[in-house]
Short mmCIF file of C-alpha atoms in Angstrom, two decimals:
data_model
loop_
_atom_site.label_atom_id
_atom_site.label_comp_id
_atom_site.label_asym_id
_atom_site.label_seq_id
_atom_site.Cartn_x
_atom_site.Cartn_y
_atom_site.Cartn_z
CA UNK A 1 18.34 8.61 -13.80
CA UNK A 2 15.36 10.38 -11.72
CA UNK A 3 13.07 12.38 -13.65
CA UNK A 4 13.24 15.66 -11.62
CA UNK A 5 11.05 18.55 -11.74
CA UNK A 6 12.83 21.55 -10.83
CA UNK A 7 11.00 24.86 -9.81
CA UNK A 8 8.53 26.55 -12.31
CA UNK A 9 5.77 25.79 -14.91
CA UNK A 10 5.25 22.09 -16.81
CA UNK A 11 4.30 22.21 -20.63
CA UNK A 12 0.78 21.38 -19.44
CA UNK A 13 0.21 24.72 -16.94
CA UNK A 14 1.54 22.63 -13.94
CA UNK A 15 3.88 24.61 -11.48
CA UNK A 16 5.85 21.69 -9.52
CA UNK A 17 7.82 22.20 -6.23
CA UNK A 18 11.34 22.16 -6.43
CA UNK A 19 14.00 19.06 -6.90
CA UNK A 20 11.04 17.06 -7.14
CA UNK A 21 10.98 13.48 -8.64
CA UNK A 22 7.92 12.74 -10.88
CA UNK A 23 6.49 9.67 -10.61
CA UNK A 24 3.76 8.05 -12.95
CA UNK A 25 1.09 5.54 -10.73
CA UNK A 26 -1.00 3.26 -12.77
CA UNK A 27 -2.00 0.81 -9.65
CA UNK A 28 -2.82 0.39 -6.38
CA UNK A 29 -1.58 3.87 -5.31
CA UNK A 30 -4.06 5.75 -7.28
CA UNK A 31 -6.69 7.86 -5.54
CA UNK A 32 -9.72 5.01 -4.70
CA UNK A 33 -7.02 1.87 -4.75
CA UNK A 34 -5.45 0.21 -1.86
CA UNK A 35 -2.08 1.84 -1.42
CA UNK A 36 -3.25 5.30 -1.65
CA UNK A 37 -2.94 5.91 1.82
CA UNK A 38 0.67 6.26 1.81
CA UNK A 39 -0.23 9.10 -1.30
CA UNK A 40 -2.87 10.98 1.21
CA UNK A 41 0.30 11.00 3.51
CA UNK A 42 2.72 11.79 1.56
CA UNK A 43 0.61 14.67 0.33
CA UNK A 44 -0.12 15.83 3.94
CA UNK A 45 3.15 15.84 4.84
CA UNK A 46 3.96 18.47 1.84
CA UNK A 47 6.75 14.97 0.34
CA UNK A 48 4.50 14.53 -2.86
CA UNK A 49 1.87 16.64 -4.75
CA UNK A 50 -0.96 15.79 -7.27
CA UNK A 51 0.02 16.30 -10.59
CA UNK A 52 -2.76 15.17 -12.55
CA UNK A 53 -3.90 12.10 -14.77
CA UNK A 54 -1.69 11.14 -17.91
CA UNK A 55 -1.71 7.91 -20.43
CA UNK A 56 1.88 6.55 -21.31
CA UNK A 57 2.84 7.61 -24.72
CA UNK A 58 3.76 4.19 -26.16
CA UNK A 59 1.97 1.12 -25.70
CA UNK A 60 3.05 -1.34 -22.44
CA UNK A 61 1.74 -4.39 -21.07
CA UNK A 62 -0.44 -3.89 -17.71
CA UNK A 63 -1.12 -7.08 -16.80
CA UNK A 64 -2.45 -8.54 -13.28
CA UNK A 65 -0.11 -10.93 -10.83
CA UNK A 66 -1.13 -13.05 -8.01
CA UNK A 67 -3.70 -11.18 -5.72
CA UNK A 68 -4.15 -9.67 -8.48
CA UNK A 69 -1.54 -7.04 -7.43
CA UNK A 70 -0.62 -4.98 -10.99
CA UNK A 71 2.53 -4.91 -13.08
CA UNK A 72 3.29 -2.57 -15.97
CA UNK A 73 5.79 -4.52 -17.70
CA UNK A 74 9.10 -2.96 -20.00
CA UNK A 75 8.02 -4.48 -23.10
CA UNK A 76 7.25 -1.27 -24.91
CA UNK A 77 5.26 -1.32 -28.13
CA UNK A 78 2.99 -4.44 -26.48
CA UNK A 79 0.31 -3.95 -24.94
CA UNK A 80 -2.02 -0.82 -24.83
CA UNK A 81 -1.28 3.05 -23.87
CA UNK A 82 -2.00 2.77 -20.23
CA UNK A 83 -3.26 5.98 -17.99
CA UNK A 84 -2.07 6.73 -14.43
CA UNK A 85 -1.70 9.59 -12.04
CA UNK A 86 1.65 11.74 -11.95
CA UNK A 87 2.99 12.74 -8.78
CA UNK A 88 5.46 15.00 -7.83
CA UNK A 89 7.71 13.35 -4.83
CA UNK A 90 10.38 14.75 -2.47
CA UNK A 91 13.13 12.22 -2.08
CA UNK A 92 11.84 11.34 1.45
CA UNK A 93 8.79 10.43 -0.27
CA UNK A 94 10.47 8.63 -3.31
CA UNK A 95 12.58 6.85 -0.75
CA UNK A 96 8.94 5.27 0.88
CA UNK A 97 7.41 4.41 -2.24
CA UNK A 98 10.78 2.55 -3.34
CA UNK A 99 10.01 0.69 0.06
CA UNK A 100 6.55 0.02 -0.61
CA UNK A 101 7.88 -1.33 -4.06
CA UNK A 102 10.68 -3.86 -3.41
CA UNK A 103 13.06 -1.85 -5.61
CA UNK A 104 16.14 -3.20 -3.32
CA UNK A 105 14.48 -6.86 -3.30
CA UNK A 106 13.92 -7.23 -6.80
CA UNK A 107 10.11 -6.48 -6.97
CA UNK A 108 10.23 -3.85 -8.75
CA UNK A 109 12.23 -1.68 -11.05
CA UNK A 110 11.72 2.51 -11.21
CA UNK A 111 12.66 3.20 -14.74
CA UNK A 112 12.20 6.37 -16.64
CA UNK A 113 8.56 6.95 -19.50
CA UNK A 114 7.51 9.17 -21.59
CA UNK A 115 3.71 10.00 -20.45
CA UNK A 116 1.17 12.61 -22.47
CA UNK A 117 -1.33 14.47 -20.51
CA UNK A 118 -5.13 12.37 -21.04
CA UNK A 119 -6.41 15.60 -23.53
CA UNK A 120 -3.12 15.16 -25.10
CA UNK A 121 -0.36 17.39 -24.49
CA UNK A 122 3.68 17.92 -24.81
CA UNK A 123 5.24 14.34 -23.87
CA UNK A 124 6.02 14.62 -20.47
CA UNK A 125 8.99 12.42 -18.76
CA UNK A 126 9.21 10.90 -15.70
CA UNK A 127 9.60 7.61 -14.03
CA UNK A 128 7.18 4.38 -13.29
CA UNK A 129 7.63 1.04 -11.35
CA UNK A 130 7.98 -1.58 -13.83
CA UNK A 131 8.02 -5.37 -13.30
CA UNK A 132 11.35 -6.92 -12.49
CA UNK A 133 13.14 -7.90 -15.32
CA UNK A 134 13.53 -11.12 -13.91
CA UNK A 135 9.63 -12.21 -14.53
CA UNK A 136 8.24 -9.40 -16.64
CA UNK A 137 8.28 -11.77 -19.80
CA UNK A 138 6.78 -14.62 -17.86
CA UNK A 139 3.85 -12.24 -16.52
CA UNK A 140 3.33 -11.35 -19.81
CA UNK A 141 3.04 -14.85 -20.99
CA UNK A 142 0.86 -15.74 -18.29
CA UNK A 143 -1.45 -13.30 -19.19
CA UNK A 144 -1.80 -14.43 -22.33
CA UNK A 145 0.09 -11.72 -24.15
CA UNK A 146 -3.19 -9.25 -23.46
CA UNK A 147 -3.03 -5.81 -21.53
CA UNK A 148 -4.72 -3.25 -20.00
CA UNK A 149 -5.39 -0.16 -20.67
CA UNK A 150 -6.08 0.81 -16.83
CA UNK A 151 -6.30 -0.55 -13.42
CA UNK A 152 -9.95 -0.45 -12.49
CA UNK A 153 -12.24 -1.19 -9.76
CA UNK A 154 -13.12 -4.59 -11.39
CA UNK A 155 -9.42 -5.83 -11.39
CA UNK A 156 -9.01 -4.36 -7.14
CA UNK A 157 -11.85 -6.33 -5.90
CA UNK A 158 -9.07 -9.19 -5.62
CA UNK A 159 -6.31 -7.23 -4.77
CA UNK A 160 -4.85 -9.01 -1.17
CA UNK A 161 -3.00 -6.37 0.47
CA UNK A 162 1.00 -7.96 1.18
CA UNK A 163 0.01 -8.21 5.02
CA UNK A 164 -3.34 -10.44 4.07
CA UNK A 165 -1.09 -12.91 2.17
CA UNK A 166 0.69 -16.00 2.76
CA UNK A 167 3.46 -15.00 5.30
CA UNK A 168 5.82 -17.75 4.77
CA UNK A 169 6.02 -17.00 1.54
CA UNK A 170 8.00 -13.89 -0.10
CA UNK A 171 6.79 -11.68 -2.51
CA UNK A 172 9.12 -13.32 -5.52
CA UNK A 173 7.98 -16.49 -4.34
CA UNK A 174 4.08 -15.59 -4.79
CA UNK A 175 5.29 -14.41 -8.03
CA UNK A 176 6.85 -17.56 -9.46
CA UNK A 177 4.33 -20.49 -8.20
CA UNK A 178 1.77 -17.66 -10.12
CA UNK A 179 3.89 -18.33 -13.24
CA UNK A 180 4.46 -21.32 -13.14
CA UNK A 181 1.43 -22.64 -12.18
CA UNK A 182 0.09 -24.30 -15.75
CA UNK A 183 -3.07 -22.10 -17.19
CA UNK A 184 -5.07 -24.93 -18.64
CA UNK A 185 -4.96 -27.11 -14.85
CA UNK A 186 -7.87 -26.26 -12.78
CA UNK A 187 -7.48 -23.86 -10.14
CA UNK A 188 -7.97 -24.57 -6.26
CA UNK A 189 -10.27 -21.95 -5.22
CA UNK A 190 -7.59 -20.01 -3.01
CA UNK A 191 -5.53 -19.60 -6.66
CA UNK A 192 -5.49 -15.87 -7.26
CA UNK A 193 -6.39 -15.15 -11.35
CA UNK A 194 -5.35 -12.43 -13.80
CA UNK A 195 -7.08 -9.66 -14.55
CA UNK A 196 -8.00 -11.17 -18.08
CA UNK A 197 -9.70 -14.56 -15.96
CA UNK A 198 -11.21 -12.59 -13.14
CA UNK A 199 -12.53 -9.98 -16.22
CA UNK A 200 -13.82 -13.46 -17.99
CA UNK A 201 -15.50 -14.65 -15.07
CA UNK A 202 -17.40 -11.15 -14.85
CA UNK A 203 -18.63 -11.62 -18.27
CA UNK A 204 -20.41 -14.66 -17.93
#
């Protein structure tokens, strides 16, 4: 079921247009990340609207993929409380964002979550793209059972846009020689890492 917003005013002072889906972004579609262009157009076109910045009421699992493209993963209760940006989308603008997403080639799953406004408000519901079922627990393995609590600048600087990557490969494939590949084997220097390596490697 879509988490629509119909006409009027949100628990949090927010009036949102009408038969509206609202949609929670935690990655690369945030303002400043890679994807937001299709946000900026969507938003110009009058399809979505800014609804402001929220943290997920239970805990989740972000964790990092390959090109260190991010996943929030349906294992609720893992993980930490993760914040995002809510948008308000038309269903022209849902329909590109499922697009962008791989919803109809297993990429991605847009599920419904309960978010809180960031100074702590009313629970709020909507929707978010989760993981795939068919690899979320794997992800999570791979990343050694640790989360995120956000999506930051340090995790982007290796975010590969799809174009940039590997074309004879497809998305679920990038995803399962990331898996699979064994964490204790040296990587070749074209391996991407997870946001908890890449985060390690900043330490030192």
């Amino acid at each position: 079921m879509v988490a629509a917003a119909d006409e009027g005013t949100t628990g949090t002072g927010i009036t949102t247009p009408p038969r509206r889906s609202v949609v929670f972004t935690y990655g690369t579609l945030k303002r400043g990340f890679g994807n937001h262009a299709l946000m900026e157009e969507l938003m110009r076109s009058g399809d979505a609207v800014f609804l402001g910045s929220y943290r997920t009421q239970e805990n989740f699992p972000l964790v990092c993929g390959p090109y260190q493209v991010p996943f929030l993963l349906n294992l609720p209760g893992s993980g930490e409380r993760v914040t995002g940006e809510l948008y308000g989308v038309s269903s022209g603008g849902l329909a590109r964002m499922d697009e962008l997403e791989g919803t109809s080639r297993g990429h991605y799953e847009r599920l419904p979550i309960k978010l809180v406004v960031l100074e702590e408000g009313e629970a709020e519901e909507a929707e978010a793209y989760f993981a795939h079922s068919s690899y979320a627990r794997e992800l999570w393995m791979k990343n050694g059972r640790r989360g995120l609590s956000a999506y930051s600048e340090n995790e982007a600087r290796g975010y590969v846009k799809r174009n940039e990557r590997p074309q004879h490969l497809t998305f679920l494939n990038h995803i399962q020689l990331f898996v699979s590949a064994a964490s204790d084997e040296p990587s070749d220097s074209s391996d991407p890492l997870t946001c908890n390596e890449l985060d390690a490697l900043n330490l030192n």
